Amino acid sequence: MIDTLSKALEITKKIEAACEQNEWPTVEKLQFEREALVRKAAQQPLPELEADQQKVREITELIRSIDQTIFQSVETHQHALIKERQQANRGRKMNKAYQSSGK
């Protein structure tokens, strides 16, 4: 379980870096990879040793922490896309109005 979660953490860090670089197709691809690892980890038994259980908690908490940063980046990107779409729509409406006015 620790190895699987460690791999998920590494992918999470790659997702964060891809978000910072606005590499959204990479983010999507990595997200699918990470999701598969998280599902795999969830199916594995918890370690018996307390030290190993603590390691699982630490890795999980790191993933959650980075996820908050990722979420903020994705939300910012979504807002930017919505704003671009609204501006494009306004431009099309203005162009259509101009053309329909006969000029």
mmCIF file of N, CA, C and O in Angstrom, residues 2-100:
data_model
loop_
_atom_site.group_PDB
_atom_site.id
_atom_site.type_symbol
_atom_site.label_atom_id
_atom_site.label_comp_id
_atom_site.label_asym_id
_atom_site.label_seq_id
_atom_site.Cartn_x
_atom_site.Cartn_y
_atom_site.Cartn_z
ATOM 1 N N ILE A 2 1.928 1.234 0.781
ATOM 2 C CA ILE A 2 2.792 2.415 0.859
ATOM 3 C C ILE A 2 3.418 2.710 -0.507
ATOM 4 O O ILE A 2 3.460 3.864 -0.938
ATOM 5 N N ASP A 3 3.867 1.668 -1.192
ATOM 6 C CA ASP A 3 4.468 1.867 -2.519
ATOM 7 C C ASP A 3 3.447 2.447 -3.499
ATOM 8 O O ASP A 3 3.764 3.369 -4.268
ATOM 9 N N THR A 4 2.245 1.926 -3.469
ATOM 10 C CA THR A 4 1.198 2.403 -4.371
ATOM 11 C C THR A 4 0.859 3.861 -4.078
ATOM 12 O O THR A 4 0.749 4.680 -4.995
ATOM 13 N N LEU A 5 0.719 4.191 -2.810
ATOM 14 C CA LEU A 5 0.425 5.576 -2.436
ATOM 15 C C LEU A 5 1.594 6.499 -2.754
ATOM 16 O O LEU A 5 1.385 7.656 -3.144
ATOM 17 N N SER A 6 2.799 6.012 -2.615
ATOM 18 C CA SER A 6 3.979 6.816 -2.954
ATOM 19 C C SER A 6 3.990 7.151 -4.444
ATOM 20 O O SER A 6 4.319 8.273 -4.838
ATOM 21 N N LYS A 7 3.617 6.168 -5.264
ATOM 22 C CA LYS A 7 3.516 6.425 -6.708
ATOM 23 C C LYS A 7 2.418 7.449 -6.986
ATOM 24 O O LYS A 7 2.587 8.339 -7.824
ATOM 25 N N ALA A 8 1.304 7.329 -6.275
ATOM 26 C CA ALA A 8 0.206 8.295 -6.440
ATOM 27 C C ALA A 8 0.660 9.694 -6.031
ATOM 28 O O ALA A 8 0.294 10.690 -6.671
ATOM 29 N N LEU A 9 1.477 9.782 -4.985
ATOM 30 C CA LEU A 9 2.001 11.076 -4.548
ATOM 31 C C LEU A 9 2.910 11.677 -5.617
ATOM 32 O O LEU A 9 2.817 12.875 -5.906
ATOM 33 N N GLU A 10 3.750 10.865 -6.202
ATOM 34 C CA GLU A 10 4.638 11.365 -7.262
ATOM 35 C C GLU A 10 3.833 11.883 -8.452
ATOM 36 O O GLU A 10 4.150 12.933 -9.015
ATOM 37 N N ILE A 11 2.805 11.166 -8.820
ATOM 38 C CA ILE A 11 1.952 11.621 -9.921
ATOM 39 C C ILE A 11 1.225 12.903 -9.530
ATOM 40 O O ILE A 11 1.063 13.811 -10.348
ATOM 41 N N THR A 12 0.805 12.995 -8.281
ATOM 42 C CA THR A 12 0.146 14.210 -7.793
ATOM 43 C C THR A 12 1.073 15.408 -7.944
ATOM 44 O O THR A 12 0.649 16.492 -8.366
ATOM 45 N N LYS A 13 2.344 15.223 -7.631
ATOM 46 C CA LYS A 13 3.323 16.302 -7.788
ATOM 47 C C LYS A 13 3.486 16.673 -9.263
ATOM 48 O O LYS A 13 3.641 17.845 -9.604
ATOM 49 N N LYS A 14 3.445 15.682 -10.143
ATOM 50 C CA LYS A 14 3.533 15.951 -11.580
ATOM 51 C C LYS A 14 2.301 16.708 -12.057
ATOM 52 O O LYS A 14 2.398 17.597 -12.911
ATOM 53 N N ILE A 15 1.145 16.349 -11.505
ATOM 54 C CA ILE A 15 -0.095 17.062 -11.850
ATOM 55 C C ILE A 15 0.018 18.528 -11.440
ATOM 56 O O ILE A 15 -0.333 19.427 -12.201
ATOM 57 N N GLU A 16 0.520 18.750 -10.248
ATOM 58 C CA GLU A 16 0.682 20.120 -9.759
ATOM 59 C C GLU A 16 1.610 20.913 -10.685
ATOM 60 O O GLU A 16 1.300 22.053 -11.060
ATOM 61 N N ALA A 17 2.714 20.304 -11.083
ATOM 62 C CA ALA A 17 3.658 20.982 -11.983
ATOM 63 C C ALA A 17 3.010 21.256 -13.340
ATOM 64 O O ALA A 17 3.201 22.334 -13.915
ATOM 65 N N ALA A 18 2.241 20.304 -13.843
ATOM 66 C CA ALA A 18 1.561 20.492 -15.134
ATOM 67 C C ALA A 18 0.540 21.620 -15.040
ATOM 68 O O ALA A 18 0.382 22.398 -15.991
ATOM 69 N N CYS A 19 -0.143 21.731 -13.912
ATOM 70 C CA CYS A 19 -1.101 22.832 -13.710
ATOM 71 C C CYS A 19 -0.373 24.172 -13.758
ATOM 72 O O CYS A 19 -0.858 25.121 -14.375
ATOM 73 N N GLU A 20 0.766 24.235 -13.116
ATOM 74 C CA GLU A 20 1.528 25.483 -13.086
ATOM 75 C C GLU A 20 1.993 25.888 -14.482
ATOM 76 O O GLU A 20 2.156 27.067 -14.759
ATOM 77 N N GLN A 21 2.197 24.897 -15.345
ATOM 78 C CA GLN A 21 2.654 25.158 -16.718
ATOM 79 C C GLN A 21 1.490 25.254 -17.709
ATOM 80 O O GLN A 21 1.714 25.348 -18.912
ATOM 81 N N ASN A 22 0.257 25.178 -17.196
ATOM 82 C CA ASN A 22 -0.952 25.208 -18.038
ATOM 83 C C ASN A 22 -0.941 24.096 -19.085
ATOM 84 O O ASN A 22 -1.375 24.290 -20.216
ATOM 85 N N GLU A 23 -0.471 22.940 -18.700
ATOM 86 C CA GLU A 23 -0.441 21.767 -19.582
ATOM 87 C C GLU A 23 -1.642 20.888 -19.247
ATOM 88 O O GLU A 23 -1.520 19.804 -18.674
ATOM 89 N N TRP A 24 -2.827 21.351 -19.622
ATOM 90 C CA TRP A 24 -4.074 20.712 -19.202
ATOM 91 C C TRP A 24 -4.271 19.311 -19.772
ATOM 92 O O TRP A 24 -4.791 18.441 -19.060
ATOM 93 N N PRO A 25 -3.855 19.009 -20.998
ATOM 94 C CA PRO A 25 -3.963 17.616 -21.463
ATOM 95 C C PRO A 25 -3.106 16.656 -20.614
ATOM 96 O O PRO A 25 -3.522 15.543 -20.326
ATOM 97 N N THR A 26 -1.938 17.141 -20.193
ATOM 98 C CA THR A 26 -1.077 16.332 -19.328
ATOM 99 C C THR A 26 -1.738 16.124 -17.971
ATOM 100 O O THR A 26 -1.691 15.023 -17.413
ATOM 101 N N VAL A 27 -2.352 17.173 -17.450
ATOM 102 C CA VAL A 27 -3.058 17.067 -16.167
ATOM 103 C C VAL A 27 -4.114 15.969 -16.250
ATOM 104 O O VAL A 27 -4.216 15.115 -15.367
ATOM 105 N N GLU A 28 -4.880 15.997 -17.320
ATOM 106 C CA GLU A 28 -5.950 15.003 -17.480
ATOM 107 C C GLU A 28 -5.393 13.582 -17.550
ATOM 108 O O GLU A 28 -5.893 12.672 -16.883
ATOM 109 N N LYS A 29 -4.351 13.396 -18.322
ATOM 110 C CA LYS A 29 -3.727 12.072 -18.468
ATOM 111 C C LYS A 29 -3.199 11.567 -17.126
ATOM 112 O O LYS A 29 -3.444 10.429 -16.729
ATOM 113 N N LEU A 30 -2.489 12.436 -16.424
ATOM 114 C CA LEU A 30 -1.927 12.050 -15.131
ATOM 115 C C LEU A 30 -3.017 11.777 -14.106
ATOM 116 O O LEU A 30 -2.868 10.899 -13.247
ATOM 117 N N GLN A 31 -4.104 12.523 -14.186
ATOM 118 C CA GLN A 31 -5.204 12.318 -13.249
ATOM 119 C C GLN A 31 -5.774 10.904 -13.379
ATOM 120 O O GLN A 31 -6.073 10.261 -12.379
ATOM 121 N N PHE A 32 -5.899 10.414 -14.617
ATOM 122 C CA PHE A 32 -6.384 9.052 -14.821
ATOM 123 C C PHE A 32 -5.417 8.028 -14.227
ATOM 124 O O PHE A 32 -5.836 7.048 -13.605
ATOM 125 N N GLU A 33 -4.127 8.257 -14.419
ATOM 126 C CA GLU A 33 -3.111 7.357 -13.862
ATOM 127 C C GLU A 33 -3.187 7.333 -12.337
ATOM 128 O O GLU A 33 -3.124 6.279 -11.715
ATOM 129 N N ARG A 34 -3.310 8.521 -11.768
ATOM 130 C CA ARG A 34 -3.359 8.605 -10.302
ATOM 131 C C ARG A 34 -4.615 7.945 -9.754
ATOM 132 O O ARG A 34 -4.577 7.242 -8.740
ATOM 133 N N GLU A 35 -5.724 8.160 -10.435
ATOM 134 C CA GLU A 35 -6.985 7.568 -9.996
ATOM 135 C C GLU A 35 -6.875 6.040 -9.926
ATOM 136 O O GLU A 35 -7.370 5.422 -8.982
ATOM 137 N N ALA A 36 -6.227 5.452 -10.907
ATOM 138 C CA ALA A 36 -6.048 3.993 -10.921
ATOM 139 C C ALA A 36 -5.203 3.545 -9.725
ATOM 140 O O ALA A 36 -5.505 2.525 -9.085
ATOM 141 N N LEU A 37 -4.163 4.299 -9.411
ATOM 142 C CA LEU A 37 -3.318 3.951 -8.264
ATOM 143 C C LEU A 37 -4.072 4.095 -6.947
ATOM 144 O O LEU A 37 -3.931 3.261 -6.046
ATOM 145 N N VAL A 38 -4.866 5.135 -6.833
ATOM 146 C CA VAL A 38 -5.636 5.349 -5.596
ATOM 147 C C VAL A 38 -6.649 4.217 -5.406
ATOM 148 O O VAL A 38 -6.820 3.706 -4.294
ATOM 149 N N ARG A 39 -7.298 3.819 -6.505
ATOM 150 C CA ARG A 39 -8.237 2.685 -6.412
ATOM 151 C C ARG A 39 -7.505 1.419 -5.987
ATOM 152 O O ARG A 39 -7.996 0.660 -5.156
ATOM 153 N N LYS A 40 -6.334 1.204 -6.562
ATOM 154 C CA LYS A 40 -5.537 0.028 -6.214
ATOM 155 C C LYS A 40 -5.161 0.054 -4.728
ATOM 156 O O LYS A 40 -5.269 -0.955 -4.033
ATOM 157 N N ALA A 41 -4.736 1.204 -4.250
ATOM 158 C CA ALA A 41 -4.352 1.338 -2.842
ATOM 159 C C ALA A 41 -5.542 1.092 -1.922
ATOM 160 O O ALA A 41 -5.399 0.467 -0.862
ATOM 161 N N ALA A 42 -6.710 1.554 -2.325
ATOM 162 C CA ALA A 42 -7.912 1.384 -1.508
ATOM 163 C C ALA A 42 -8.296 -0.087 -1.372
ATOM 164 O O ALA A 42 -8.927 -0.476 -0.381
ATOM 165 N N GLN A 43 -7.902 -0.892 -2.336
ATOM 166 C CA GLN A 43 -8.228 -2.316 -2.297
ATOM 167 C C GLN A 43 -7.210 -3.122 -1.497
ATOM 168 O O GLN A 43 -7.444 -4.287 -1.178
ATOM 169 N N GLN A 44 -6.088 -2.513 -1.181
ATOM 170 C CA GLN A 44 -5.041 -3.202 -0.441
ATOM 171 C C GLN A 44 -5.292 -3.075 1.056
ATOM 172 O O GLN A 44 -5.852 -2.089 1.524
ATOM 173 N N PRO A 45 -4.867 -4.089 1.832
ATOM 174 C CA PRO A 45 -5.063 -4.017 3.282
ATOM 175 C C PRO A 45 -4.144 -2.969 3.906
ATOM 176 O O PRO A 45 -3.058 -2.688 3.392
ATOM 177 N N LEU A 46 -4.614 -2.387 4.992
ATOM 178 C CA LEU A 46 -3.775 -1.444 5.729
ATOM 179 C C LEU A 46 -2.585 -2.181 6.325
ATOM 180 O O LEU A 46 -2.718 -3.337 6.739
ATOM 181 N N PRO A 47 -1.447 -1.518 6.400
ATOM 182 C CA PRO A 47 -0.286 -2.159 7.025
ATOM 183 C C PRO A 47 -0.572 -2.447 8.500
ATOM 184 O O PRO A 47 -1.346 -1.747 9.145
ATOM 185 N N GLU A 48 0.073 -3.466 9.004
ATOM 186 C CA GLU A 48 -0.150 -3.841 10.405
ATOM 187 C C GLU A 48 0.683 -3.011 11.370
ATOM 188 O O GLU A 48 0.230 -2.715 12.475
ATOM 189 N N LEU A 49 1.885 -2.644 10.978
ATOM 190 C CA LEU A 49 2.756 -1.884 11.870
ATOM 191 C C LEU A 49 2.291 -0.431 11.990
ATOM 192 O O LEU A 49 1.917 0.196 11.002
ATOM 193 N N GLU A 50 2.349 0.080 13.204
ATOM 194 C CA GLU A 50 1.923 1.460 13.450
ATOM 195 C C GLU A 50 2.753 2.453 12.646
ATOM 196 O O GLU A 50 2.222 3.423 12.118
ATOM 197 N N ALA A 51 4.046 2.200 12.522
ATOM 198 C CA ALA A 51 4.918 3.093 11.764
ATOM 199 C C ALA A 51 4.485 3.135 10.298
ATOM 200 O O ALA A 51 4.487 4.202 9.665
ATOM 201 N N ASP A 52 4.100 2.007 9.752
ATOM 202 C CA ASP A 52 3.644 1.950 8.369
ATOM 203 C C ASP A 52 2.284 2.634 8.218
ATOM 204 O O ASP A 52 2.034 3.309 7.215
ATOM 205 N N GLN A 53 1.431 2.475 9.202
ATOM 206 C CA GLN A 53 0.136 3.161 9.176
ATOM 207 C C GLN A 53 0.338 4.678 9.211
ATOM 208 O O GLN A 53 -0.366 5.424 8.521
ATOM 209 N N GLN A 54 1.306 5.111 10.010
ATOM 210 C CA GLN A 54 1.615 6.541 10.075
ATOM 211 C C GLN A 54 2.119 7.043 8.725
ATOM 212 O O GLN A 54 1.751 8.126 8.279
ATOM 213 N N LYS A 55 2.934 6.239 8.064
ATOM 214 C CA LYS A 55 3.449 6.609 6.743
ATOM 215 C C LYS A 55 2.294 6.762 5.745
ATOM 216 O O LYS A 55 2.273 7.708 4.951
ATOM 217 N N VAL A 56 1.327 5.845 5.811
ATOM 218 C CA VAL A 56 0.144 5.927 4.942
ATOM 219 C C VAL A 56 -0.597 7.236 5.208
ATOM 220 O O VAL A 56 -1.005 7.934 4.274
ATOM 221 N N ARG A 57 -0.768 7.586 6.477
ATOM 222 C CA ARG A 57 -1.457 8.835 6.829
ATOM 223 C C ARG A 57 -0.695 10.049 6.298
ATOM 224 O O ARG A 57 -1.291 10.986 5.763
ATOM 225 N N GLU A 58 0.628 10.030 6.428
ATOM 226 C CA GLU A 58 1.442 11.150 5.964
ATOM 227 C C GLU A 58 1.338 11.326 4.444
ATOM 228 O O GLU A 58 1.173 12.445 3.961
ATOM 229 N N ILE A 59 1.437 10.229 3.720
ATOM 230 C CA ILE A 59 1.350 10.303 2.259
ATOM 231 C C ILE A 59 -0.026 10.790 1.839
ATOM 232 O O ILE A 59 -0.155 11.669 0.973
ATOM 233 N N THR A 60 -1.051 10.250 2.475
ATOM 234 C CA THR A 60 -2.422 10.643 2.154
ATOM 235 C C THR A 60 -2.629 12.129 2.426
ATOM 236 O O THR A 60 -3.252 12.837 1.630
ATOM 237 N N GLU A 61 -2.094 12.608 3.522
ATOM 238 C CA GLU A 61 -2.236 14.022 3.865
ATOM 239 C C GLU A 61 -1.491 14.909 2.872
ATOM 240 O O GLU A 61 -1.983 15.977 2.493
ATOM 241 N N LEU A 62 -0.322 14.483 2.430
ATOM 242 C CA LEU A 62 0.417 15.241 1.413
ATOM 243 C C LEU A 62 -0.372 15.323 0.111
ATOM 244 O O LEU A 62 -0.443 16.388 -0.517
ATOM 245 N N ILE A 63 -0.960 14.204 -0.287
ATOM 246 C CA ILE A 63 -1.771 14.190 -1.507
ATOM 247 C C ILE A 63 -2.934 15.163 -1.361
ATOM 248 O O ILE A 63 -3.211 15.961 -2.263
ATOM 249 N N ARG A 64 -3.606 15.133 -0.235
ATOM 250 C CA ARG A 64 -4.739 16.050 -0.001
ATOM 251 C C ARG A 64 -4.296 17.505 -0.040
ATOM 252 O O ARG A 64 -4.997 18.361 -0.591
ATOM 253 N N SER A 65 -3.157 17.778 0.547
ATOM 254 C CA SER A 65 -2.644 19.145 0.580
ATOM 255 C C SER A 65 -2.337 19.649 -0.835
ATOM 256 O O SER A 65 -2.723 20.762 -1.212
ATOM 257 N N ILE A 66 -1.656 18.833 -1.613
ATOM 258 C CA ILE A 66 -1.337 19.216 -2.990
ATOM 259 C C ILE A 66 -2.618 19.333 -3.809
ATOM 260 O O ILE A 66 -2.737 20.208 -4.669
ATOM 261 N N ASP A 67 -3.582 18.454 -3.529
ATOM 262 C CA ASP A 67 -4.868 18.516 -4.241
ATOM 263 C C ASP A 67 -5.545 19.866 -4.065
ATOM 264 O O ASP A 67 -6.208 20.356 -4.988
ATOM 265 N N GLN A 68 -5.393 20.488 -2.921
ATOM 266 C CA GLN A 68 -5.994 21.802 -2.698
ATOM 267 C C GLN A 68 -5.386 22.829 -3.649
ATOM 268 O O GLN A 68 -6.101 23.646 -4.234
ATOM 269 N N THR A 69 -4.082 22.768 -3.828
ATOM 270 C CA THR A 69 -3.399 23.666 -4.756
ATOM 271 C C THR A 69 -3.849 23.388 -6.184
ATOM 272 O O THR A 69 -4.113 24.319 -6.959
ATOM 273 N N ILE A 70 -3.932 22.105 -6.527
ATOM 274 C CA ILE A 70 -4.377 21.715 -7.866
ATOM 275 C C ILE A 70 -5.796 22.226 -8.110
ATOM 276 O O ILE A 70 -6.096 22.789 -9.160
ATOM 277 N N PHE A 71 -6.662 22.031 -7.129
ATOM 278 C CA PHE A 71 -8.053 22.478 -7.262
ATOM 279 C C PHE A 71 -8.119 23.976 -7.531
ATOM 280 O O PHE A 71 -8.880 24.426 -8.390
ATOM 281 N N GLN A 72 -7.318 24.741 -6.825
ATOM 282 C CA GLN A 72 -7.316 26.192 -7.027
ATOM 283 C C GLN A 72 -6.842 26.544 -8.437
ATOM 284 O O GLN A 72 -7.397 27.437 -9.080
ATOM 285 N N SER A 73 -5.826 25.837 -8.925
ATOM 286 C CA SER A 73 -5.330 26.087 -10.285
ATOM 287 C C SER A 73 -6.396 25.752 -11.324
ATOM 288 O O SER A 73 -6.602 26.507 -12.283
ATOM 289 N N VAL A 74 -7.061 24.633 -11.132
ATOM 290 C CA VAL A 74 -8.098 24.212 -12.077
ATOM 291 C C VAL A 74 -9.250 25.214 -12.052
ATOM 292 O O VAL A 74 -9.772 25.599 -13.105
ATOM 293 N N GLU A 75 -9.629 25.648 -10.872
ATOM 294 C CA GLU A 75 -10.723 26.612 -10.753
ATOM 295 C C GLU A 75 -10.361 27.932 -11.436
ATOM 296 O O GLU A 75 -11.173 28.513 -12.154
ATOM 297 N N THR A 76 -9.138 28.392 -11.256
ATOM 298 C CA THR A 76 -8.682 29.615 -11.911
ATOM 299 C C THR A 76 -8.710 29.450 -13.426
ATOM 300 O O THR A 76 -9.143 30.348 -14.154
ATOM 301 N N HIS A 77 -8.263 28.301 -13.897
ATOM 302 C CA HIS A 77 -8.270 28.018 -15.333
ATOM 303 C C HIS A 77 -9.700 27.999 -15.871
ATOM 304 O O HIS A 77 -9.966 28.548 -16.943
ATOM 305 N N GLN A 78 -10.607 27.389 -15.137
ATOM 306 C CA GLN A 78 -12.014 27.349 -15.558
ATOM 307 C C GLN A 78 -12.582 28.756 -15.690
ATOM 308 O O GLN A 78 -13.268 29.060 -16.670
ATOM 309 N N HIS A 79 -12.311 29.592 -14.718
ATOM 310 C CA HIS A 79 -12.817 30.971 -14.762
ATOM 311 C C HIS A 79 -12.245 31.716 -15.966
ATOM 312 O O HIS A 79 -12.966 32.482 -16.616
ATOM 313 N N ALA A 80 -10.978 31.490 -16.262
ATOM 314 C CA ALA A 80 -10.363 32.142 -17.417
ATOM 315 C C ALA A 80 -11.023 31.664 -18.716
ATOM 316 O O ALA A 80 -11.279 32.468 -19.620
ATOM 317 N N LEU A 81 -11.314 30.364 -18.809
ATOM 318 C CA LEU A 81 -11.974 29.835 -20.001
ATOM 319 C C LEU A 81 -13.375 30.410 -20.162
ATOM 320 O O LEU A 81 -13.792 30.764 -21.271
ATOM 321 N N ILE A 82 -14.091 30.508 -19.062
ATOM 322 C CA ILE A 82 -15.444 31.074 -19.110
ATOM 323 C C ILE A 82 -15.383 32.526 -19.580
ATOM 324 O O ILE A 82 -16.172 32.948 -20.429
ATOM 325 N N LYS A 83 -14.435 33.284 -19.065
ATOM 326 C CA LYS A 83 -14.290 34.684 -19.456
ATOM 327 C C LYS A 83 -13.949 34.785 -20.945
ATOM 328 O O LYS A 83 -14.514 35.629 -21.652
ATOM 329 N N GLU A 84 -13.054 33.932 -21.430
ATOM 330 C CA GLU A 84 -12.700 33.937 -22.857
ATOM 331 C C GLU A 84 -13.919 33.625 -23.715
ATOM 332 O O GLU A 84 -14.143 34.265 -24.744
ATOM 333 N N ARG A 85 -14.701 32.638 -23.293
ATOM 334 C CA ARG A 85 -15.894 32.259 -24.050
ATOM 335 C C ARG A 85 -16.892 33.410 -24.083
ATOM 336 O O ARG A 85 -17.484 33.693 -25.126
ATOM 337 N N GLN A 86 -17.083 34.077 -22.952
ATOM 338 C CA GLN A 86 -18.011 35.201 -22.909
ATOM 339 C C GLN A 86 -17.557 36.323 -23.839
ATOM 340 O O GLN A 86 -18.372 36.917 -24.544
ATOM 341 N N GLN A 87 -16.260 36.607 -23.851
ATOM 342 C CA GLN A 87 -15.739 37.656 -24.719
ATOM 343 C C GLN A 87 -15.896 37.263 -26.185
ATOM 344 O O GLN A 87 -16.249 38.100 -27.021
ATOM 345 N N ALA A 88 -15.648 35.994 -26.503
ATOM 346 C CA ALA A 88 -15.808 35.527 -27.887
ATOM 347 C C ALA A 88 -17.264 35.626 -28.310
ATOM 348 O O ALA A 88 -17.568 36.039 -29.440
ATOM 349 N N ASN A 89 -18.169 35.261 -27.413
ATOM 350 C CA ASN A 89 -19.602 35.357 -27.720
ATOM 351 C C ASN A 89 -20.014 36.806 -27.968
ATOM 352 O O ASN A 89 -20.780 37.084 -28.895
ATOM 353 N N ARG A 90 -19.513 37.719 -27.153
ATOM 354 C CA ARG A 90 -19.826 39.133 -27.340
ATOM 355 C C ARG A 90 -19.309 39.616 -28.695
ATOM 356 O O ARG A 90 -19.982 40.357 -29.411
ATOM 357 N N GLY A 91 -18.109 39.183 -29.040
ATOM 358 C CA GLY A 91 -17.532 39.568 -30.324
ATOM 359 C C GLY A 91 -18.356 39.055 -31.489
ATOM 360 O O GLY A 91 -18.593 39.788 -32.464
ATOM 361 N N ARG A 92 -18.801 37.814 -31.408
ATOM 362 C CA ARG A 92 -19.642 37.255 -32.467
ATOM 363 C C ARG A 92 -20.971 38.007 -32.570
ATOM 364 O O ARG A 92 -21.448 38.295 -33.663
ATOM 365 N N LYS A 93 -21.572 38.335 -31.430
ATOM 366 C CA LYS A 93 -22.841 39.064 -31.433
ATOM 367 C C LYS A 93 -22.668 40.444 -32.040
ATOM 368 O O LYS A 93 -23.504 40.897 -32.833
ATOM 369 N N MET A 94 -21.566 41.103 -31.693
ATOM 370 C CA MET A 94 -21.323 42.437 -32.230
ATOM 371 C C MET A 94 -21.095 42.357 -33.744
ATOM 372 O O MET A 94 -21.602 43.185 -34.501
ATOM 373 N N ASN A 95 -20.355 41.377 -34.183
ATOM 374 C CA ASN A 95 -20.091 41.192 -35.611
ATOM 375 C C ASN A 95 -21.380 40.908 -36.355
ATOM 376 O O ASN A 95 -21.639 41.476 -37.424
ATOM 377 N N LYS A 96 -22.209 40.037 -35.784
ATOM 378 C CA LYS A 96 -23.480 39.705 -36.411
ATOM 379 C C LYS A 96 -24.382 40.938 -36.492
ATOM 380 O O LYS A 96 -25.025 41.202 -37.518
ATOM 381 N N ALA A 97 -24.418 41.716 -35.424
ATOM 382 C CA ALA A 97 -25.239 42.938 -35.408
ATOM 383 C C ALA A 97 -24.722 43.926 -36.444
ATOM 384 O O ALA A 97 -25.516 44.558 -37.162
ATOM 385 N N TYR A 98 -23.419 44.026 -36.568
ATOM 386 C CA TYR A 98 -22.835 44.943 -37.544
ATOM 387 C C TYR A 98 -23.192 44.516 -38.962
ATOM 388 O O TYR A 98 -23.587 45.339 -39.782
ATOM 389 N N GLN A 99 -23.064 43.215 -39.227
ATOM 390 C CA GLN A 99 -23.372 42.712 -40.564
ATOM 391 C C GLN A 99 -24.860 42.824 -40.895
ATOM 392 O O GLN A 99 -25.239 43.079 -42.019
ATOM 393 N N SER A 100 -25.699 42.621 -39.908
ATOM 394 C CA SER A 100 -27.143 42.697 -40.171
ATOM 395 C C SER A 100 -27.622 44.138 -40.310
ATOM 396 O O SER A 100 -28.716 44.387 -40.794
#
